[in-house]
Short mmCIF file of C-alpha atoms in Angstrom, two decimals:
data_model
loop_
_atom_site.label_atom_id
_atom_site.label_comp_id
_atom_site.label_asym_id
_atom_site.label_seq_id
_atom_site.Cartn_x
_atom_site.Cartn_y
_atom_site.Cartn_z
CA MET A 1 242.12 271.18 104.09
CA GLN A 2 244.56 273.03 101.81
CA LEU A 3 242.88 274.34 98.65
CA SER A 4 244.66 274.95 95.34
CA ASP A 5 244.64 278.71 95.91
CA GLY A 6 246.55 278.26 99.15
CA THR A 7 243.66 279.07 101.47
CA THR A 8 242.22 276.61 103.93
CA GLN A 9 238.61 275.61 104.26
CA PRO A 10 236.85 274.19 107.28
CA PRO A 11 236.69 270.38 107.17
CA THR A 12 232.92 270.33 107.70
CA LEU A 13 229.86 271.97 106.26
CA HIS A 14 228.08 271.95 109.60
CA PRO A 15 227.53 275.37 111.18
CA MET A 16 229.77 275.87 114.19
CA PRO A 17 228.80 277.17 117.65
CA PHE A 18 229.00 280.88 118.45
CA THR A 19 232.21 280.64 120.47
CA ARG A 20 233.24 283.02 123.23
CA VAL A 21 235.55 283.34 126.22
CA GLU A 22 234.33 284.73 129.56
CA VAL A 23 236.58 285.91 132.39
CA ALA A 24 235.55 285.65 136.05
CA LEU A 25 237.82 287.90 138.11
CA LEU A 26 237.76 287.30 141.85
CA SER A 27 239.26 289.49 144.55
CA LEU A 28 239.01 290.35 148.23
CA VAL A 29 237.25 293.70 148.62
CA GLU A 30 236.82 294.89 152.22
CA ASN A 31 237.84 291.39 153.28
CA ARG A 32 235.02 289.66 151.34
CA LEU A 33 235.43 287.48 148.25
CA CYS A 34 233.96 289.45 145.34
CA VAL A 35 233.56 288.97 141.59
CA LEU A 36 233.86 291.68 138.94
CA LEU A 37 230.70 292.21 136.88
CA GLY A 38 230.12 294.69 134.07
CA LYS A 39 226.79 296.32 133.21
CA ARG A 40 225.86 295.58 129.58
CA GLN A 41 225.38 298.51 127.23
CA GLU A 42 223.54 296.52 124.55
CA ALA A 43 220.82 293.92 124.05
CA PRO A 44 220.37 291.14 124.94
CA TYR A 45 220.20 291.69 128.68
CA LYS A 46 220.88 295.42 128.25
CA GLY A 47 221.55 297.04 131.66
CA ARG A 48 222.08 293.65 133.33
CA TRP A 49 225.32 292.56 134.97
CA ALA A 50 227.57 289.98 133.32
CA ILE A 51 231.09 288.63 133.63
CA PRO A 52 233.26 290.25 130.95
CA GLY A 53 233.59 288.22 127.76
CA GLY A 54 233.85 288.31 124.01
CA VAL A 55 233.97 286.31 120.83
CA VAL A 56 236.99 284.13 120.01
CA ARG A 57 238.71 285.82 117.05
CA ILE A 58 240.50 283.16 115.02
CA ASP A 59 242.23 285.95 113.07
CA LEU A 60 243.67 287.52 116.24
CA ASP A 61 244.00 284.91 118.99
CA ALA A 62 246.77 282.28 118.92
CA ASP A 63 244.88 280.13 121.43
CA LEU A 64 242.06 280.22 123.97
CA GLU A 65 244.09 281.81 126.74
CA ALA A 66 245.26 284.54 124.35
CA ALA A 67 241.61 285.17 123.53
CA ALA A 68 240.79 285.55 127.23
CA ARG A 69 243.67 288.01 127.71
CA ARG A 70 242.60 290.08 124.69
CA VAL A 71 239.00 290.19 125.91
CA ALA A 72 240.19 291.37 129.35
CA ARG A 73 242.19 294.16 127.69
CA GLU A 74 239.26 295.25 125.51
CA ARG A 75 236.56 295.10 128.17
CA LEU A 76 238.46 296.05 131.32
CA ASN A 77 241.64 297.81 130.13
CA VAL A 78 243.81 295.43 132.14
CA SER A 79 246.58 292.89 131.55
CA LEU A 80 245.84 289.77 133.53
CA PRO A 81 248.78 288.17 135.30
CA TYR A 82 247.48 284.67 135.59
CA LEU A 83 244.44 282.75 134.38
CA ARG A 84 243.01 279.32 135.06
CA GLN A 85 240.48 277.67 132.83
CA ILE A 86 237.32 276.48 134.55
CA GLY A 87 235.98 274.64 131.50
CA ALA A 88 233.55 275.03 128.65
CA VAL A 89 229.77 275.35 128.65
CA GLY A 90 227.79 275.03 125.47
CA GLY A 91 224.27 274.44 124.29
CA ALA A 92 221.25 275.52 122.34
CA ALA A 93 219.65 277.61 125.09
CA ARG A 94 222.49 279.76 126.40
CA ASP A 95 222.41 282.92 124.29
CA PRO A 96 219.43 284.42 122.43
CA ARG A 97 221.77 285.83 119.77
CA ALA A 98 222.81 282.45 118.43
CA PRO A 99 221.25 279.02 117.83
CA TRP A 100 224.06 277.38 119.82
CA ALA A 101 226.62 279.14 122.01
CA LEU A 102 229.82 277.84 123.57
CA SER A 103 231.81 279.74 126.22
CA VAL A 104 235.22 278.79 127.55
CA VAL A 105 235.39 280.26 131.05
CA TYR A 106 238.54 281.50 132.80
CA ARG A 107 239.08 282.72 136.34
CA ALA A 108 241.79 284.66 138.13
CA LEU A 109 242.30 285.84 141.70
CA VAL A 110 243.55 289.42 141.51
CA ASP A 111 244.29 292.45 143.67
CA ALA A 112 241.29 294.65 142.86
CA GLN A 113 243.10 297.89 143.76
CA ALA A 114 246.30 297.12 141.85
CA LEU A 115 244.32 295.90 138.82
CA ALA A 116 242.35 299.17 138.49
CA ALA A 117 239.93 297.87 135.85
CA THR A 118 237.86 300.47 133.97
CA PRO A 119 234.83 299.86 131.73
CA GLY A 120 235.86 299.16 128.12
CA LYS A 121 234.02 298.17 124.97
CA ARG A 122 230.29 297.42 125.48
CA LEU A 123 230.31 297.86 129.27
CA GLU A 124 228.64 300.82 130.95
CA THR A 125 230.14 300.39 134.40
CA LEU A 126 231.97 297.81 136.51
CA GLY A 127 231.17 296.58 140.00
CA TRP A 128 232.68 294.18 142.51
CA TRP A 129 229.83 291.99 143.80
CA PRO A 130 230.20 289.83 146.93
CA ALA A 131 230.54 286.22 145.75
CA ASP A 132 227.79 285.06 148.08
CA ALA A 133 225.35 287.78 146.93
CA VAL A 134 225.95 287.63 143.20
CA GLN A 135 222.56 286.09 142.45
CA GLU A 136 221.00 289.35 143.74
CA ALA A 137 222.59 291.07 140.72
CA LYS A 138 220.43 288.79 138.51
CA PRO A 139 223.33 288.21 136.10
CA ALA A 140 222.72 288.03 132.34
CA PHE A 141 222.76 284.71 130.43
CA ASP A 142 223.90 281.78 132.61
CA HIS A 143 226.57 283.94 134.24
CA GLY A 144 225.19 283.35 137.74
CA ALA A 145 226.06 279.66 137.33
CA LEU A 146 229.46 280.50 135.82
CA VAL A 147 230.33 282.75 138.79
CA ALA A 148 229.26 279.98 141.19
CA GLN A 149 231.60 277.56 139.39
CA ALA A 150 234.51 280.03 139.63
CA VAL A 151 233.88 280.60 143.34
CA ASP A 152 233.50 276.87 144.06
CA ALA A 153 236.74 276.08 142.21
CA LEU A 154 238.70 278.71 144.16
CA ARG A 155 237.25 277.62 147.51
CA ALA A 156 237.92 273.93 146.77
CA GLU A 157 241.57 274.83 146.18
CA VAL A 158 241.83 276.76 149.43
CA ASP A 159 240.09 273.85 151.23
CA ARG A 160 242.76 271.52 149.86
CA LEU A 161 245.47 273.99 150.97
CA GLU A 162 246.37 274.80 147.37
CA LEU A 163 247.16 278.25 148.65
CA PRO A 164 247.07 281.30 146.37
CA PHE A 165 250.72 282.20 146.97
CA GLY A 166 250.73 284.60 144.01
CA PHE A 167 248.04 286.56 145.82
CA LEU A 168 249.79 286.51 149.23
CA PRO A 169 252.56 288.94 150.19
CA PRO A 170 256.03 287.33 150.00
CA THR A 171 256.12 286.80 153.76
CA PHE A 172 253.26 286.44 156.23
CA THR A 173 252.46 285.17 159.69
CA LEU A 174 250.34 282.04 160.16
CA GLY A 175 247.60 284.26 161.58
CA GLU A 176 247.61 286.40 158.43
CA LEU A 177 247.48 283.28 156.24
CA GLN A 178 244.53 281.89 158.20
CA ALA A 179 242.69 285.23 157.98
CA LEU A 180 243.20 285.30 154.20
CA CYS A 181 241.93 281.74 153.79
CA GLU A 182 238.90 282.55 155.97
CA ALA A 183 238.08 285.62 153.85
CA LEU A 184 238.32 283.59 150.64
CA LEU A 185 236.22 280.76 152.06
CA GLY A 186 233.68 283.05 153.70
CA ARG A 187 233.83 281.03 156.95
CA ARG A 188 236.02 280.58 160.04
CA LEU A 189 238.65 277.85 160.30
CA ASP A 190 239.74 275.98 163.40
CA LYS A 191 243.20 277.32 164.26
CA SER A 192 244.77 274.11 165.54
CA SER A 193 243.58 271.86 162.70
CA PHE A 194 244.57 274.52 160.12
CA ARG A 195 248.08 274.64 161.57
CA ARG A 196 248.36 270.85 161.82
CA ARG A 197 247.35 270.43 158.15
CA LEU A 198 249.80 273.15 157.07
CA ALA A 199 252.61 271.44 158.97
CA GLU A 200 251.76 268.00 157.52
CA ARG A 201 251.91 269.36 154.00
CA ASP A 202 255.23 271.09 154.54
CA LEU A 203 254.14 274.03 152.35
CA LEU A 204 255.84 276.80 154.32
CA GLU A 205 259.21 277.61 155.75
CA PRO A 206 260.08 280.17 158.42
CA VAL A 207 262.05 283.18 157.20
CA PRO A 208 265.20 283.06 159.40
CA GLY A 209 265.35 285.91 161.89
CA GLU A 210 262.16 287.56 160.64
CA MET A 211 259.51 288.29 163.21
CA ARG A 212 256.54 290.59 163.07
CA THR A 213 256.02 292.67 166.15
CA GLY A 214 252.66 294.15 166.90
CA ALA A 215 250.17 294.71 169.66
CA PHE A 216 250.60 291.10 170.78
CA ARG A 217 253.63 288.87 171.10
CA PRO A 218 256.00 288.77 168.08
CA ALA A 219 255.04 286.27 165.35
CA GLN A 220 257.32 284.27 163.06
CA LEU A 221 257.16 285.20 159.38
CA TYR A 222 256.82 282.42 156.80
CA ARG A 223 257.12 282.11 153.04
CA ALA A 224 256.04 279.47 150.51
CA ARG A 225 258.61 276.68 150.39
CA SER A 226 258.25 276.25 146.62
CA LEU A 227 259.37 279.82 145.97
CA THR A 228 262.85 279.09 147.30
CA ASN A 229 263.56 275.87 145.40
CA MET B 1 219.49 287.98 116.74
CA GLN B 2 215.88 287.36 115.68
CA LEU B 3 215.31 288.27 112.03
CA SER B 4 211.98 289.32 110.51
CA ASP B 5 211.52 285.89 108.90
CA GLY B 6 211.75 284.25 112.34
CA THR B 7 215.16 282.69 111.81
CA THR B 8 218.16 283.55 113.93
CA GLN B 9 221.49 284.73 112.64
CA PRO B 10 224.84 284.50 114.37
CA PRO B 11 225.64 287.73 116.21
CA THR B 12 229.03 288.08 114.55
CA LEU B 13 230.50 287.95 111.10
CA HIS B 14 233.75 286.49 112.38
CA PRO B 15 234.47 282.89 111.34
CA MET B 16 234.11 280.52 114.27
CA PRO B 17 236.54 277.77 115.38
CA PHE B 18 236.18 274.22 114.06
CA THR B 19 234.63 272.83 117.24
CA ARG B 20 234.84 269.23 118.38
CA VAL B 21 234.44 266.99 121.42
CA GLU B 22 237.01 264.28 122.27
CA VAL B 23 236.44 261.44 124.72
CA ALA B 24 239.27 259.91 126.74
CA LEU B 25 238.11 256.56 128.14
CA LEU B 26 240.24 255.12 130.92
CA SER B 27 240.07 251.62 132.36
CA LEU B 28 242.08 249.00 134.21
CA VAL B 29 243.20 246.30 131.78
CA GLU B 30 245.27 243.49 133.31
CA ASN B 31 245.58 245.68 136.42
CA ARG B 32 247.16 248.63 134.53
CA LEU B 33 245.55 251.98 133.84
CA CYS B 34 244.90 252.13 130.08
CA VAL B 35 243.32 254.56 127.62
CA LEU B 36 241.21 253.65 124.61
CA LEU B 37 242.65 254.82 121.29
CA GLY B 38 241.24 254.32 117.80
CA LYS B 39 243.28 253.97 114.62
CA ARG B 40 242.26 256.65 112.10
CA GLN B 41 240.94 255.52 108.72
CA GLU B 42 241.37 258.89 107.02
CA ALA B 43 243.80 261.78 106.60
CA PRO B 44 245.08 263.71 108.40
CA TYR B 45 247.11 261.31 110.54
CA LYS B 46 245.71 258.30 108.64
CA GLY B 47 246.70 255.08 110.41
CA ARG B 48 247.70 256.93 113.60
CA TRP B 49 246.06 256.45 116.99
CA ALA B 50 243.74 259.08 118.44
CA ILE B 51 241.20 259.43 121.21
CA PRO B 52 237.70 259.14 119.72
CA GLY B 53 236.08 262.45 118.85
CA GLY B 54 233.85 264.29 116.45
CA VAL B 55 232.41 267.61 115.42
CA VAL B 56 229.83 269.36 117.63
CA ARG B 57 226.55 269.23 115.70
CA ILE B 58 224.43 272.21 116.69
CA ASP B 59 221.50 270.62 114.83
CA LEU B 60 221.72 267.39 116.88
CA ASP B 61 223.32 268.09 120.26
CA ALA B 62 221.44 269.84 123.06
CA ASP B 63 224.69 270.63 124.86
CA LEU B 64 228.37 269.70 125.01
CA GLU B 65 227.86 266.57 127.10
CA ALA B 66 225.17 265.35 124.69
CA ALA B 67 227.68 265.88 121.87
CA ALA B 68 230.25 263.75 123.70
CA ARG B 69 227.70 260.97 124.26
CA ARG B 70 226.65 261.00 120.59
CA VAL B 71 230.27 260.86 119.45
CA ALA B 72 230.91 257.88 121.75
CA ARG B 73 227.90 256.10 120.23
CA GLU B 74 229.00 256.82 116.66
CA ARG B 75 232.69 256.01 117.08
CA LEU B 76 232.61 253.23 119.69
CA ASN B 77 229.06 251.87 119.66
CA VAL B 78 228.69 252.44 123.40
CA SER B 79 226.51 254.40 125.81
CA LEU B 80 228.71 256.08 128.37
CA PRO B 81 227.44 256.00 131.95
CA TYR B 82 229.28 258.97 133.30
CA LEU B 83 231.48 261.72 131.87
CA ARG B 84 233.60 264.47 133.37
CA GLN B 85 234.80 267.44 131.40
CA ILE B 86 238.54 268.05 131.50
CA GLY B 87 238.34 271.40 129.74
CA ALA B 88 238.79 272.98 126.34
CA VAL B 89 241.88 273.35 124.16
CA GLY B 90 241.89 275.63 121.16
CA GLY B 91 244.29 277.33 118.84
CA ALA B 92 245.58 277.95 115.36
CA ALA B 93 248.01 275.04 115.23
CA ARG B 94 246.00 272.08 116.48
CA ASP B 95 244.42 270.56 113.37
CA PRO B 96 245.66 270.79 109.77
CA ARG B 97 242.06 270.63 108.48
CA ALA B 98 241.04 273.98 109.95
CA PRO B 99 242.60 277.40 110.52
CA TRP B 100 241.60 277.28 114.20
CA ALA B 101 240.36 274.23 116.08
CA LEU B 102 238.73 273.94 119.51
CA SER B 103 238.15 270.64 121.32
CA VAL B 104 236.18 270.16 124.52
CA VAL B 105 237.65 267.07 126.16
CA TYR B 106 235.76 264.58 128.36
CA ARG B 107 236.97 261.62 130.36
CA ALA B 108 235.36 258.59 131.97
CA LEU B 109 236.64 255.67 134.00
CA VAL B 110 234.90 252.55 132.64
CA ASP B 111 234.93 248.78 132.88
CA ALA B 112 236.62 247.86 129.58
CA GLN B 113 235.05 244.41 129.44
CA ALA B 114 231.51 245.50 130.28
CA LEU B 115 231.74 248.43 127.87
CA ALA B 116 232.64 246.21 124.87
CA ALA B 117 233.48 249.10 122.53
CA THR B 118 233.77 248.26 118.81
CA PRO B 119 235.19 250.45 116.02
CA GLY B 120 232.54 252.74 114.53
CA LYS B 121 232.59 255.55 111.98
CA ARG B 122 236.09 256.53 110.75
CA LEU B 123 238.00 254.16 113.05
CA GLU B 124 239.79 251.07 111.71
CA THR B 125 240.43 249.38 115.03
CA LEU B 126 240.47 250.11 118.78
CA GLY B 127 243.20 249.44 121.30
CA TRP B 128 243.67 249.88 125.05
CA TRP B 129 247.07 251.51 125.54
CA PRO B 130 248.80 251.61 128.94
CA ALA B 131 248.50 255.18 130.23
CA ASP B 132 252.22 255.38 130.94
CA ALA B 133 253.18 254.13 127.46
CA VAL B 134 250.73 256.12 125.37
CA GLN B 135 253.41 258.37 123.89
CA GLU B 136 254.84 255.24 122.21
CA ALA B 137 251.64 255.11 120.13
CA LYS B 138 252.63 258.55 118.72
CA PRO B 139 249.04 259.80 118.96
CA ALA B 140 247.57 262.03 116.23
CA PHE B 141 247.07 265.79 116.71
CA ASP B 142 247.78 266.90 120.31
CA HIS B 143 246.06 263.79 121.68
CA GLY B 144 249.16 262.68 123.58
CA ALA B 145 248.85 265.81 125.71
CA LEU B 146 245.07 265.35 126.08
CA VAL B 147 245.56 261.77 127.33
CA ALA B 148 248.18 263.00 129.81
CA GLN B 149 245.68 265.57 131.12
CA ALA B 150 242.98 262.89 131.54
CA VAL B 151 245.38 260.56 133.38
CA ASP B 152 246.70 263.37 135.60
CA ALA B 153 243.15 264.45 136.51
CA LEU B 154 242.13 260.90 137.47
CA ARG B 155 245.30 260.30 139.49
CA ALA B 156 244.96 263.64 141.30
CA GLU B 157 241.46 262.58 142.37
CA VAL B 158 242.67 259.23 143.68
CA ASP B 159 245.56 260.99 145.45
CA ARG B 160 243.01 263.21 147.20
CA LEU B 161 240.93 260.11 148.06
CA GLU B 162 238.12 261.17 145.73
CA LEU B 163 237.58 257.47 145.20
CA PRO B 164 235.91 256.15 142.03
CA PHE B 165 233.06 254.47 143.91
CA GLY B 166 231.09 254.02 140.69
CA PHE B 167 233.94 251.90 139.41
CA LEU B 168 234.31 249.83 142.63
CA PRO B 169 232.13 246.83 143.46
CA PRO B 170 229.41 247.67 146.04
CA THR B 171 231.46 246.12 148.86
CA PHE B 172 235.20 245.62 149.14
CA THR B 173 237.93 244.99 151.69
CA LEU B 174 240.45 247.71 152.53
CA GLY B 175 243.12 245.57 150.85
CA GLU B 176 241.09 245.45 147.63
CA LEU B 177 240.53 249.22 147.76
CA GLN B 178 244.24 249.86 148.21
CA ALA B 179 245.11 247.51 145.32
CA LEU B 180 242.64 249.35 143.05
CA CYS B 181 244.08 252.75 143.99
CA GLU B 182 247.61 251.44 143.38
CA ALA B 183 246.65 250.14 139.92
CA LEU B 184 245.07 253.48 138.99
CA LEU B 185 248.05 255.46 140.32
CA GLY B 186 250.65 253.10 138.85
CA ARG B 187 252.58 253.06 142.14
CA ARG B 188 252.51 251.45 145.60
CA LEU B 189 250.91 253.13 148.60
CA ASP B 190 251.99 252.88 152.22
CA LYS B 191 249.36 250.74 153.92
CA SER B 192 249.26 252.46 157.30
CA SER B 193 249.11 256.03 155.97
CA PHE B 194 246.48 255.01 153.37
CA ARG B 195 244.31 253.54 156.15
CA ARG B 196 244.84 256.52 158.44
CA ARG B 197 243.81 258.97 155.70
CA LEU B 198 240.75 256.85 154.86
CA ALA B 199 239.72 256.80 158.52
CA GLU B 200 240.22 260.57 158.90
CA ARG B 201 238.00 261.27 155.93
CA ASP B 202 235.23 258.97 157.14
CA LEU B 203 234.48 257.84 153.57
CA LEU B 204 233.67 254.21 154.33
CA GLU B 205 231.50 252.21 156.66
CA PRO B 206 231.76 248.52 157.54
CA VAL B 207 228.96 246.31 156.22
CA PRO B 208 227.55 244.73 159.40
CA GLY B 209 228.25 241.02 159.65
CA GLU B 210 229.95 240.84 156.26
CA MET B 211 233.40 239.32 156.16
CA ARG B 212 235.40 237.99 153.26
CA THR B 213 237.14 234.70 153.95
CA GLY B 214 240.07 233.63 151.88
CA ALA B 215 243.52 232.15 152.09
CA PHE B 216 244.34 234.49 154.98
CA ARG B 217 242.38 235.69 157.97
CA PRO B 218 238.83 236.97 157.26
CA ALA B 219 238.61 240.64 156.24
CA GLN B 220 235.83 243.10 156.99
CA LEU B 221 233.85 244.32 153.97
CA TYR B 222 233.23 248.04 153.54
CA ARG B 223 231.03 250.23 151.39
CA ALA B 224 231.01 253.94 150.52
CA ARG B 225 229.27 255.89 153.27
CA SER B 226 227.63 258.30 150.81
CA LEU B 227 225.76 255.46 149.10
CA THR B 228 223.69 254.80 152.20
CA ASN B 229 222.65 258.38 152.95
#
């Protein structure tokens, strides 16, 4: 609503939720799917692990994704290449600091080594926790559930062969692709049904003349078909 | 933050987004996928069509889904059986009433006739708009994009054979199931590949002894396998 002095005023007198963004970063560390947690420097949950997050700043952030990128810069000293929104959680019982707290949660699959995150504002230290052991960290707030959602969403994509091509090297053998998918899923895949499903979906194309030679017989190198269109 | 008088105070002095929930209801009307829009009684966008929505009330709503259900009751006079969150949109340019507006968007696939929605608070009239012609309604705010997201999400599920069993009758022939999927997708499906994919996924089981007789040869009736476990 435009006021006569040129400022705007919220269209409601109701108090609004305490609104934050949280960023779940996933990576393979020593061939296991891990999530980046930061140890909190302040109450509530001081000394407990949490996924990095911060308040939406309507004076700074053009939109929700910009808020998530700013929070990642402030907390982790990194620029994130690529983010996917998981969704929003909100309710009266989520955060002892506020009567009602809403978080919009993002996830990204990153190269932990290339990213080189370091603890920023309000975080004492950072740690990569194995996705399947994150509950042992006893995460702050409802962040255990948020991590589980991020991990489930990534694994559902891999299960559907929505492959993380941005995370893969530009060319790879089918064996390398299967090993990557197995590491992300945390379980073994049947080789012949994996290859049959890949072929049916026509996701890959061989790189002409490119073979990888190694201890065993040479293997054809492939790349994502979409990258060449 | 707990204050000495026992009340809580928001943990930040930053102004928070104007926070709403919006509800995209989808249904088959005359065998076409349609979305329910309401004509707005008030500015901004007075007289324009919008998906029903309302402000999150931290004094009334236990969580985001409860907010969406309350808004559906107030705007449409209905109790929604089942909701899925699409996600959150938020930014500085979404709503002329507020400097920064965030909406958490829900969707549901409903039986339009059984639901019997009627215009509630702030809506002049309701209309079911064909999903593929909704842009012709020139929806208010960014609701055209929100409807497109809801339709895309539903169609992606049907494409992956995440079938809307709650929307299907308890038993159905394979021909009826294919016709329903085609109506939701807005395109024809190849009968043999649809049946092969259904069989591979083992989603259905025949109902013993149940056949539908009609103008053509009798057809076996099926039900969702998960419903009997």
